[in-house]
Short mmCIF file of C-alpha atoms and ligand atoms in Angstrom, two decimals:
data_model
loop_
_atom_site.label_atom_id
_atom_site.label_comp_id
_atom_site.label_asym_id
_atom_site.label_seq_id
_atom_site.Cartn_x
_atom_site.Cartn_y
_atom_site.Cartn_z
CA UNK A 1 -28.12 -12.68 2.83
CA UNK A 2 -31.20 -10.92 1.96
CA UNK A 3 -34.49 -12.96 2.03
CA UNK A 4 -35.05 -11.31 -1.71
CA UNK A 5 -31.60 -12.92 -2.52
CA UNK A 6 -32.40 -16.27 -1.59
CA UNK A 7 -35.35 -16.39 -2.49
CA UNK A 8 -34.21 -15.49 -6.49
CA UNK A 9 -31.30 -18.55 -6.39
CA UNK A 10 -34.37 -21.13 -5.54
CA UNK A 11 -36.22 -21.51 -8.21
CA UNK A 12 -32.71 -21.75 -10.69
CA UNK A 13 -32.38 -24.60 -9.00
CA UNK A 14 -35.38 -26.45 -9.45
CA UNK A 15 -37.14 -24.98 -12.50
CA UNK A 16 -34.54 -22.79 -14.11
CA UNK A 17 -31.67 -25.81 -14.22
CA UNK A 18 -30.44 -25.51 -18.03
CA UNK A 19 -27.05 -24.78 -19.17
CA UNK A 20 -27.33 -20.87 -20.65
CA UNK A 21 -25.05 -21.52 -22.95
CA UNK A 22 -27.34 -24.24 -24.45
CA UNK A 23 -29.98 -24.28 -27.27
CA UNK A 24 -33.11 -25.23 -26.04
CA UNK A 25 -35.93 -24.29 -24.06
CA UNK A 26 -34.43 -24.74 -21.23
CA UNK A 27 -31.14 -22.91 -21.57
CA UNK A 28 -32.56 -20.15 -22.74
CA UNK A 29 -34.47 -19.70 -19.69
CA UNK A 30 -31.33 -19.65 -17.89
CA UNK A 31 -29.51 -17.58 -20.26
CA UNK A 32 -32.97 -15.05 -19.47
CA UNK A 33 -31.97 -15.06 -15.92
CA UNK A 34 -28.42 -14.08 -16.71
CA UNK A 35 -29.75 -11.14 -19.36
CA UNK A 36 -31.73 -9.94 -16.25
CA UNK A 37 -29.35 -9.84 -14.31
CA UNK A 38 -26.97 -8.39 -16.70
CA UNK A 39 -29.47 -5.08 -16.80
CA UNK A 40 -29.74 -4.95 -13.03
CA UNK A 41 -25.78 -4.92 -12.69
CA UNK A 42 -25.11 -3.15 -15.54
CA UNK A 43 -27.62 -0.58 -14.07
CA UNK A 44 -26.15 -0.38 -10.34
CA UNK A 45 -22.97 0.50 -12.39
CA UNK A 46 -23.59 2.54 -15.22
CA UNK A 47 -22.61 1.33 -18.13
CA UNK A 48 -24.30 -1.29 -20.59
CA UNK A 49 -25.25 -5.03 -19.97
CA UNK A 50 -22.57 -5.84 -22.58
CA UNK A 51 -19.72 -4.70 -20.21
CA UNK A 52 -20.18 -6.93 -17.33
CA UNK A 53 -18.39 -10.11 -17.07
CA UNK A 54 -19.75 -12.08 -14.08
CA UNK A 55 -16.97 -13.84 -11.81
CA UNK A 56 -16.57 -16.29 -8.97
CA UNK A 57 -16.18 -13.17 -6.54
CA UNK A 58 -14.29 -9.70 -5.65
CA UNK A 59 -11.04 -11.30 -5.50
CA UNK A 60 -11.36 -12.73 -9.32
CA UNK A 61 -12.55 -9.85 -10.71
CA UNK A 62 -9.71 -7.75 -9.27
CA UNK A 63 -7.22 -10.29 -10.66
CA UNK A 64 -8.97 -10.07 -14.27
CA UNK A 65 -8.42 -6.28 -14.02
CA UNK A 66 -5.00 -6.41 -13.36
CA UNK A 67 -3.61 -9.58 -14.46
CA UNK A 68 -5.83 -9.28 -17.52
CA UNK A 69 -4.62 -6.15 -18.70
CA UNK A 70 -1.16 -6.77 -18.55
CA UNK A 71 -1.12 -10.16 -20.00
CA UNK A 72 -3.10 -8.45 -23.08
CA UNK A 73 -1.30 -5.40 -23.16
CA UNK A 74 1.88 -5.85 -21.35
CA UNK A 75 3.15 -2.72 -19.20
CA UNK A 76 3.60 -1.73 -15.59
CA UNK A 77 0.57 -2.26 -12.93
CA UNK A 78 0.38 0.86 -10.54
CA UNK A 79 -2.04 0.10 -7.27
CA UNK A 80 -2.46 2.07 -4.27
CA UNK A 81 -0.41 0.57 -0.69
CA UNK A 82 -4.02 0.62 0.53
CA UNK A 83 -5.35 -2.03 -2.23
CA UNK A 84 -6.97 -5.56 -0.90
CA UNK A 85 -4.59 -8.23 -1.11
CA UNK A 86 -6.88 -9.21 -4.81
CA UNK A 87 -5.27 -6.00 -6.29
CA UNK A 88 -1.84 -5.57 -4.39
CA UNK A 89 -0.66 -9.28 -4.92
CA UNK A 90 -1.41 -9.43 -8.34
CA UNK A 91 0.29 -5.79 -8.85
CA UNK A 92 3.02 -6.52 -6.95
CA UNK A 93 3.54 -10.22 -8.71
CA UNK A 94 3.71 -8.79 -11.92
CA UNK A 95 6.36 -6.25 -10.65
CA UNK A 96 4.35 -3.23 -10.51
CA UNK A 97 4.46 -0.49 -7.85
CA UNK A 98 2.91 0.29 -5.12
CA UNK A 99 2.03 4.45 -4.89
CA UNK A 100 1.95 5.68 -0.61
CA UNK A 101 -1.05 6.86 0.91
CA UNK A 102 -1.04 9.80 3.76
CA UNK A 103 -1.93 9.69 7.27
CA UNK A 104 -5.64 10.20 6.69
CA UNK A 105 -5.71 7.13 4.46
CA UNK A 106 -6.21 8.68 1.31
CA UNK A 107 -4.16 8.32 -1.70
CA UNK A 108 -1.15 10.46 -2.09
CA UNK A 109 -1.96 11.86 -5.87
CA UNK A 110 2.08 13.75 -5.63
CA UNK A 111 2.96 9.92 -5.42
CA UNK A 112 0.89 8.69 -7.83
CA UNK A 113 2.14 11.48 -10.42
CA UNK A 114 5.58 9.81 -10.02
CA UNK A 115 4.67 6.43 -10.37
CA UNK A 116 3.06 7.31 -13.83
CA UNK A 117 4.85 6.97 -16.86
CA UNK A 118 4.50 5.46 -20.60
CA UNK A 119 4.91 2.49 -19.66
CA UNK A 120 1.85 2.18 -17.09
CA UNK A 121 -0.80 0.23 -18.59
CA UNK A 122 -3.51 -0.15 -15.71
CA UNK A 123 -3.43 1.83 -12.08
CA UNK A 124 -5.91 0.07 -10.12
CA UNK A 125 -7.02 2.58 -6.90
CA UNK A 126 -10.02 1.31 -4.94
CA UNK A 127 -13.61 3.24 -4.02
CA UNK A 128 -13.28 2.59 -0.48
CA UNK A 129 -10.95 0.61 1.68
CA UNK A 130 -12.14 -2.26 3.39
CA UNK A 131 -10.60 -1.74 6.52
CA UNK A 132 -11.20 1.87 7.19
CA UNK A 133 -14.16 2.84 5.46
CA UNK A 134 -12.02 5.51 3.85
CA UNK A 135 -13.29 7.24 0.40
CA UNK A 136 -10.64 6.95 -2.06
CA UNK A 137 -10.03 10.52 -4.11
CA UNK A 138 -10.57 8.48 -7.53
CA UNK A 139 -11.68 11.10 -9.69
CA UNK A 140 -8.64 13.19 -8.64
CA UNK A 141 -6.24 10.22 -9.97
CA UNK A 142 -8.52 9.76 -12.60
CA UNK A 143 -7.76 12.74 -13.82
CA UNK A 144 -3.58 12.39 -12.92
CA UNK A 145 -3.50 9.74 -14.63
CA UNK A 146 -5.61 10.35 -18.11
CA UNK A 147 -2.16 13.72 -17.58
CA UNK A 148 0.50 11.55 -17.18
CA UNK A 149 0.22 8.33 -18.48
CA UNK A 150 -2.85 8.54 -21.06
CA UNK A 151 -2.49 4.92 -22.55
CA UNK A 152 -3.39 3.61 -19.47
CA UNK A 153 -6.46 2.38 -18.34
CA UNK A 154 -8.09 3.00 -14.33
CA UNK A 155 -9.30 0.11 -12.32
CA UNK A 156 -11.26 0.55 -9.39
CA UNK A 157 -12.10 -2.13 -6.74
CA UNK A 158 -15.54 -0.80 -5.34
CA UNK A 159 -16.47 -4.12 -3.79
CA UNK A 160 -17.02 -2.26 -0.37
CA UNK A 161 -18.18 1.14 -2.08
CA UNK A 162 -21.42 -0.47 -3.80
CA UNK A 163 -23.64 -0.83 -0.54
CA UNK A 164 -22.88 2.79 0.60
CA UNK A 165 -22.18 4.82 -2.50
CA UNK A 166 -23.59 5.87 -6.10
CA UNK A 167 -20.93 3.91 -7.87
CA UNK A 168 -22.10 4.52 -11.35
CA UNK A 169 -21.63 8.20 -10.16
CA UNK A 170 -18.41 8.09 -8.26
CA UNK A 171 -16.59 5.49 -10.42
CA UNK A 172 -17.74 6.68 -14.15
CA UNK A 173 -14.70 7.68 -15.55
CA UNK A 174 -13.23 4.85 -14.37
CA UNK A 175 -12.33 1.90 -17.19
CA UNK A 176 -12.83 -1.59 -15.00
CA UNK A 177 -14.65 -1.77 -11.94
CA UNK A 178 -14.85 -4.57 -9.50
CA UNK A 179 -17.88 -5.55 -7.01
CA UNK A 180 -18.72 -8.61 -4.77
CA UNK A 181 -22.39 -10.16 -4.37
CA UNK A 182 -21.43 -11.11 -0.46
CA UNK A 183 -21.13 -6.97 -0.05
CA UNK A 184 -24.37 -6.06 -0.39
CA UNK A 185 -26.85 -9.12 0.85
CA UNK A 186 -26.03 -11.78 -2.06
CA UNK A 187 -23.77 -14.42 -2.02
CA UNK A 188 -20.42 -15.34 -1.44
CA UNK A 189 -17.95 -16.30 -4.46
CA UNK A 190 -20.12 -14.63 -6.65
CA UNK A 191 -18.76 -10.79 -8.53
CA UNK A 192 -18.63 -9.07 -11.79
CA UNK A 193 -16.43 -6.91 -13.48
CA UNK A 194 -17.11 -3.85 -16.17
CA UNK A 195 -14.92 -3.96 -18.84
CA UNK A 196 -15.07 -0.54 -20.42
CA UNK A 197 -14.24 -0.07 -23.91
CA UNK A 198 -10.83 0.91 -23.65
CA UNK A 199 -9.98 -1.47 -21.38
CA UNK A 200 -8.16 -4.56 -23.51
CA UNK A 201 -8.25 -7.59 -21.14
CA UNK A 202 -7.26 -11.31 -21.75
CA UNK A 203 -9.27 -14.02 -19.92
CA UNK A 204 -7.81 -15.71 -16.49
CA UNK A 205 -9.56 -18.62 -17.59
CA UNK A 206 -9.60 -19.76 -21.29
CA UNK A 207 -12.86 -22.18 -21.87
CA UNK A 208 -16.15 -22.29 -23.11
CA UNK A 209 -16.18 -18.38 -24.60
CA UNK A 210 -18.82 -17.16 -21.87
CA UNK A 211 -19.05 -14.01 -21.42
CA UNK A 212 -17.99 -13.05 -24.38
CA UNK A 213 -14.85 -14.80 -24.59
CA UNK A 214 -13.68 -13.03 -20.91
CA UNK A 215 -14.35 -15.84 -18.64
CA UNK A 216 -14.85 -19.74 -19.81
CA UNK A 217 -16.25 -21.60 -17.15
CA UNK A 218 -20.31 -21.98 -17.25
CA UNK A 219 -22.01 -19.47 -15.10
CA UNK A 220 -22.87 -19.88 -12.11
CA UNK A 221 -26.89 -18.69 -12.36
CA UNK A 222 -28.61 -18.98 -8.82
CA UNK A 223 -25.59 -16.96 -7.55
CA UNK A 224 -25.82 -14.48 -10.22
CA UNK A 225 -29.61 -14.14 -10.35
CA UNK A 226 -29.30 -13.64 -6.16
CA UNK A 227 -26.49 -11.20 -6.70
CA UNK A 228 -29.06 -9.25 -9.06
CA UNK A 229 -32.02 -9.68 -6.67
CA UNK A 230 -29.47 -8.44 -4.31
CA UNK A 231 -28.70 -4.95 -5.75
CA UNK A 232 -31.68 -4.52 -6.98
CA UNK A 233 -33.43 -4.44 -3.34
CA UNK A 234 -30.16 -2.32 -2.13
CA UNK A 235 -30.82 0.06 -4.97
CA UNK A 236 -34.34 0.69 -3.79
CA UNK A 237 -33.43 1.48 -0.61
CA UNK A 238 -29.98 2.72 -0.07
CA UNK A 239 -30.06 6.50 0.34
CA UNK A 240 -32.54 5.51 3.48
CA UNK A 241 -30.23 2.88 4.67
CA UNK A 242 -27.05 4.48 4.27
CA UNK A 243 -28.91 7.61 6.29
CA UNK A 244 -30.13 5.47 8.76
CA UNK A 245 -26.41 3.18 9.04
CA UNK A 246 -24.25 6.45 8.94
CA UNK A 247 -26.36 7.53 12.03
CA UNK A 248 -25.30 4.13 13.94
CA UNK A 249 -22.04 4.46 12.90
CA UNK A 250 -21.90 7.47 14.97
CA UNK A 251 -23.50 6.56 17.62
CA UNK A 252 -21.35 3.46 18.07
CA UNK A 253 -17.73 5.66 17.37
CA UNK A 254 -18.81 8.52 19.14
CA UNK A 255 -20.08 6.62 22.66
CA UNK A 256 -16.70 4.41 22.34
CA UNK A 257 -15.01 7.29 22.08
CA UNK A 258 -16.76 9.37 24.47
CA UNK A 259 -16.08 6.33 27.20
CA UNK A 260 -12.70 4.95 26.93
CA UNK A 261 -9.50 7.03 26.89
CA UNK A 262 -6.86 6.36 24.80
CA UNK A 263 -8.65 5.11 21.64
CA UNK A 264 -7.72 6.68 18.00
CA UNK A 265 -10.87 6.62 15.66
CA UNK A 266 -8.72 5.96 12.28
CA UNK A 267 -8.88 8.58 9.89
CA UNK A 268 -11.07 10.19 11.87
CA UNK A 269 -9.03 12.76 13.95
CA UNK A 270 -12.00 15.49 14.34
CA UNK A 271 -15.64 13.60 14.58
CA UNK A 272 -16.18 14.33 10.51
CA UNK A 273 -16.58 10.77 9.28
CA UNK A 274 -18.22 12.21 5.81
CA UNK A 275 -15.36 11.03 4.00
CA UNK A 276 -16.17 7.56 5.14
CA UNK A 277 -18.60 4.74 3.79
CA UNK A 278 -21.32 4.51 6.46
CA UNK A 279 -20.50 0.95 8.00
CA UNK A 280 -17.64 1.01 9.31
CA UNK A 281 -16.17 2.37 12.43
CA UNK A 282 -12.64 1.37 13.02
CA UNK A 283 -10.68 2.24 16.24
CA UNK A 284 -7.35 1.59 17.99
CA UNK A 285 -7.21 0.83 21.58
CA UNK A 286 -4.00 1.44 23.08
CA UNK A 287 -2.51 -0.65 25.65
CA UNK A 288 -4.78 -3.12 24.25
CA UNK A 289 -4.09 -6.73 22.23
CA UNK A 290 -6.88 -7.31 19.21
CA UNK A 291 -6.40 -10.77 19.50
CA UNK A 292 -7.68 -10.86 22.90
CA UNK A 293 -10.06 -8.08 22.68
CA UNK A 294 -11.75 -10.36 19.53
CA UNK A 295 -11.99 -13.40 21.97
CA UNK A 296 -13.60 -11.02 24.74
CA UNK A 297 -16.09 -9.68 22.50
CA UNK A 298 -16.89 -13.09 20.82
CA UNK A 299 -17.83 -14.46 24.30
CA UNK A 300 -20.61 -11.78 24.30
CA UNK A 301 -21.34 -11.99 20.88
CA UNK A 302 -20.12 -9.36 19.18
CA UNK A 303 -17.90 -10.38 15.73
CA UNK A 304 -15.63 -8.44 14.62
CA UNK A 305 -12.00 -8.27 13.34
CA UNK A 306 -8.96 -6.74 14.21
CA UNK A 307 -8.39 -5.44 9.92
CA UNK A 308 -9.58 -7.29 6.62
CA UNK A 309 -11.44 -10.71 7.89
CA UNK A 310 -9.12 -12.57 4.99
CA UNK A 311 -6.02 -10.98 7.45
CA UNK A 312 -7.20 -11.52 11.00
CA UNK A 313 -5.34 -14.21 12.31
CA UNK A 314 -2.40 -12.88 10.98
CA UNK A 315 0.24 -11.44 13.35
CA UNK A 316 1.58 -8.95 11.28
CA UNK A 317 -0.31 -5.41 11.82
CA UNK A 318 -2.42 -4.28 8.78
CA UNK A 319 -0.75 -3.48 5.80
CA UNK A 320 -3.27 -0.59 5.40
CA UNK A 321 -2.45 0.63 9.16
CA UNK A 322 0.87 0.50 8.23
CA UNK A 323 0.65 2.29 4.85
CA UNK A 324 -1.55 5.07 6.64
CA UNK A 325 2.05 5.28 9.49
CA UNK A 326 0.31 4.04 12.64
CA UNK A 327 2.90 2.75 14.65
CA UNK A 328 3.13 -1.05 15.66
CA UNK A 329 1.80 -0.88 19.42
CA UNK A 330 -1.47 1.44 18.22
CA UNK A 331 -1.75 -0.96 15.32
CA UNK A 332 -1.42 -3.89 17.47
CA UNK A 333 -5.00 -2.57 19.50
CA UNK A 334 -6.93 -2.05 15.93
CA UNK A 335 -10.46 -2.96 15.92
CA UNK A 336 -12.82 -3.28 12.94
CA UNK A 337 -16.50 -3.08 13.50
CA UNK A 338 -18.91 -3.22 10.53
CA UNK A 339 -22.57 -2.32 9.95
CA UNK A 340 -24.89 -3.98 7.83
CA UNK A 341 -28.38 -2.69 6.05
CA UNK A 342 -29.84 -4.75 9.04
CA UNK A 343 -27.84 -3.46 11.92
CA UNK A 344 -30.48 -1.98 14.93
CA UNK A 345 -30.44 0.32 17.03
CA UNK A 346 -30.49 -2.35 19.98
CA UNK A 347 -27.39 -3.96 18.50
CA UNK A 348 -25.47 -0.50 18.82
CA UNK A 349 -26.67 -0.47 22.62
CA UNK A 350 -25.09 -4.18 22.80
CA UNK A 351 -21.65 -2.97 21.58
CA UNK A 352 -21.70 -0.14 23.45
CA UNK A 353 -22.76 -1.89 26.61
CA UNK A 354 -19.73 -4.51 25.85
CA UNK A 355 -16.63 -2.67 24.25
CA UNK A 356 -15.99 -0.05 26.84
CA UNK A 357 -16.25 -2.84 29.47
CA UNK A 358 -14.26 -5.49 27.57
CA UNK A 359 -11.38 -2.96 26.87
CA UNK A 360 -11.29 -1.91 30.62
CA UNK A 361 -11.17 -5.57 31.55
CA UNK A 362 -7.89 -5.96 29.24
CA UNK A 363 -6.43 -2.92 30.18
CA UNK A 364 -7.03 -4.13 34.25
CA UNK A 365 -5.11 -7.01 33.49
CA UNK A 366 -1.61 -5.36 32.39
N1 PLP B 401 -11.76 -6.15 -2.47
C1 PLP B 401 -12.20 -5.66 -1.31
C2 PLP B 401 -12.10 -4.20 -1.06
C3 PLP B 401 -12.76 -6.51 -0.35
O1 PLP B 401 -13.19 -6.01 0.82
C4 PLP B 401 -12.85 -7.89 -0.63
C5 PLP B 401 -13.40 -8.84 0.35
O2 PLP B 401 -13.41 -8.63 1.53
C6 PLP B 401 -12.38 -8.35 -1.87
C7 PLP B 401 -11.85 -7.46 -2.77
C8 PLP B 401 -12.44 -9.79 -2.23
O3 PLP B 401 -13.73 -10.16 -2.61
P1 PLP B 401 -14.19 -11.69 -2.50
O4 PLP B 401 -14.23 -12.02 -1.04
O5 PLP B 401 -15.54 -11.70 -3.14
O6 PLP B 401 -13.22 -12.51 -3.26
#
């Protein structure tokens, strides 16, 4: 977390301890924090405090979009095969469908067109993906489906976008837009979602009437008030960092790829990553196990994952890989290696020093 972060979630717990949806003194210091916060958010996103619902992370602010706008509305839910698991389960629990992405990992807007009809009442197409680092072509299906299916409404799940890109920029024409405090140096099970104003949305959790009737439950301040503190030092920074992190990025893909043979760079078929968030670099080693590969790399201290960190573990290959039609054995070599706003040069030298190495040890074995 960032030192700002924690140090803004202190003090709510010793000074700043009332219930904002109280009367008193007390509560209405909270409820302060939670207005503050409210502008900060509401700023990093571009639209008004009035629009953000805070949530207990990415995952329930994704399921408020979708689930929330069908139970209110009714309708088909249209996501993108690329979605995290928040959006596709959700989608694909309520029925919806799923629209393809191509090879380069980008939505397929011919396949969206035919997924839209009349009876679509939310497509839900994330900023970036989580695995790859791939830009999604939002606008674009923004603008296919305001065309074909103009009832609708557009959610967009920029919970990895928010570190790396303008997201009041890239996602304003969008109607509901998800992010998660854990993404950019807050904390974890902490989020928010904008609810635009054509967006009609019933609450996952009926309670207390917070947040404006959205999402009973009482707040949960210190995480919110880090979250803010959070964005607001990423906001001051990030066209430096996201220079500075793009540059790693390419150091670390281009010496991997400039040492070991037989590694595809994921999307990334020339060296042009500018399509990409800056943090992550994700490769496939063939002739190589991720499982193993992870356990190599964890001796020397390097963490990473083999897809989404909610997935690893799994033995099934990446539903993203598999969406983007890598074949099982490259899929089964997939590594996912993510910068942070902290990441140094020296730690680039580490994983360059130890990658190359580790996957020649592996490949020795066979
Ligand atoms: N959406 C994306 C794109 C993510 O990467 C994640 C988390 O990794 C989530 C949603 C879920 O967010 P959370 O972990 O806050 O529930």
């Amino acid at each position: 977390m960032r030192r700002r972060a924690i140090d803004a979630m202190l003090p709510v717990y010793t000074e700043f301890y009332g219930n904002p949806s109280g009367a008193h003194r007390m509560a209405r210091a909270a409820n302060h924090l939670l207005d503050d916060a409210r502008d900060v958010i509401s700023g990093a996103l571009g639209t008004e405090p009035g629009r953000i619902v805070f949530t207990a992370g990415g995952t329930e602010a994704d399921n408020l979009a979708v689930r929330g706008v069908v139970d209110a509305v009714g309708g088909v839910a249209v996501c993108s095969a690329i979605e995290h698991h928040a959006v596709l389960d959700p989608v694909e629990h309520l029925g919806g469908r799923v629209v393809a992405v191509g090879p380069d990992g980008r939505l397929d807007l011919d396949a969206l067109a035919e997924a839209l009809d009349d009876s679509v009442s939310i497509v839900s197409i994330m900023l970036a993906n989580n695995e790859t680092g791939i830009v999604q072509p939002l606008a674009e299906a923004i603008e296919v489906v305001r065309r074909l299916a103009p009832d609708a409404v557009v959610h967009t799940d920029a919970v990895q976008a928010l570190s790396w890109l303008d997201v009041a920029q890239a996602a304003a024409e969008a109607d509901l837009i998800s992010i998660s405090a854990h993404k950019f140096g807050g904390p974890k099970g902490v989020g928010a979602l904008v609810v635009g104003e054509r967006a009609r949305l019933s609450p996952l959790f009926r309670g207390g009437g917070q947040e404006r009737d959205r999402r009973g439950g009482t707040q949960n301040v210190p995480g919110i008030a880090a979250m803010a503190a959070a964005a607001e030092e990423l906001l001051a920074d990030r066209a430096s960092a996201l220079a500075r992190v793009a540059a790693l990025r390419d150091r670390l893909a281009d010496g991997i790829r400039d040492t070991v043979d037989g590694v595809v760079e994921s999307g990334v078929p020339e060296r042009d990553r500018s399509h990409k968030t800056a943090n992550i670099s994700h490769l496939c080693f063939a002739g190589v196990e991720s499982e193993a590969l992870l356990f190599l790399l964890e001796e020397r201290d390097i963490m990473a994952s083999a897809a989404s960190s909610c997935a690893s573990g799994a033995q099934d290959p990446s539903h993203v890989l598999a969406a983007m039609g890598l074949d099982r054995a490259t899929a089964a070599g997939s590594l996912r290696l993510s910068l942070g706003y902290d990441t140094t040069d020296a730690d680039i030298d580490a994983a360059l020093d130890v990658i190359p190495a580790a996957v020649a040890q592996l490949r020795g074995r066979r």
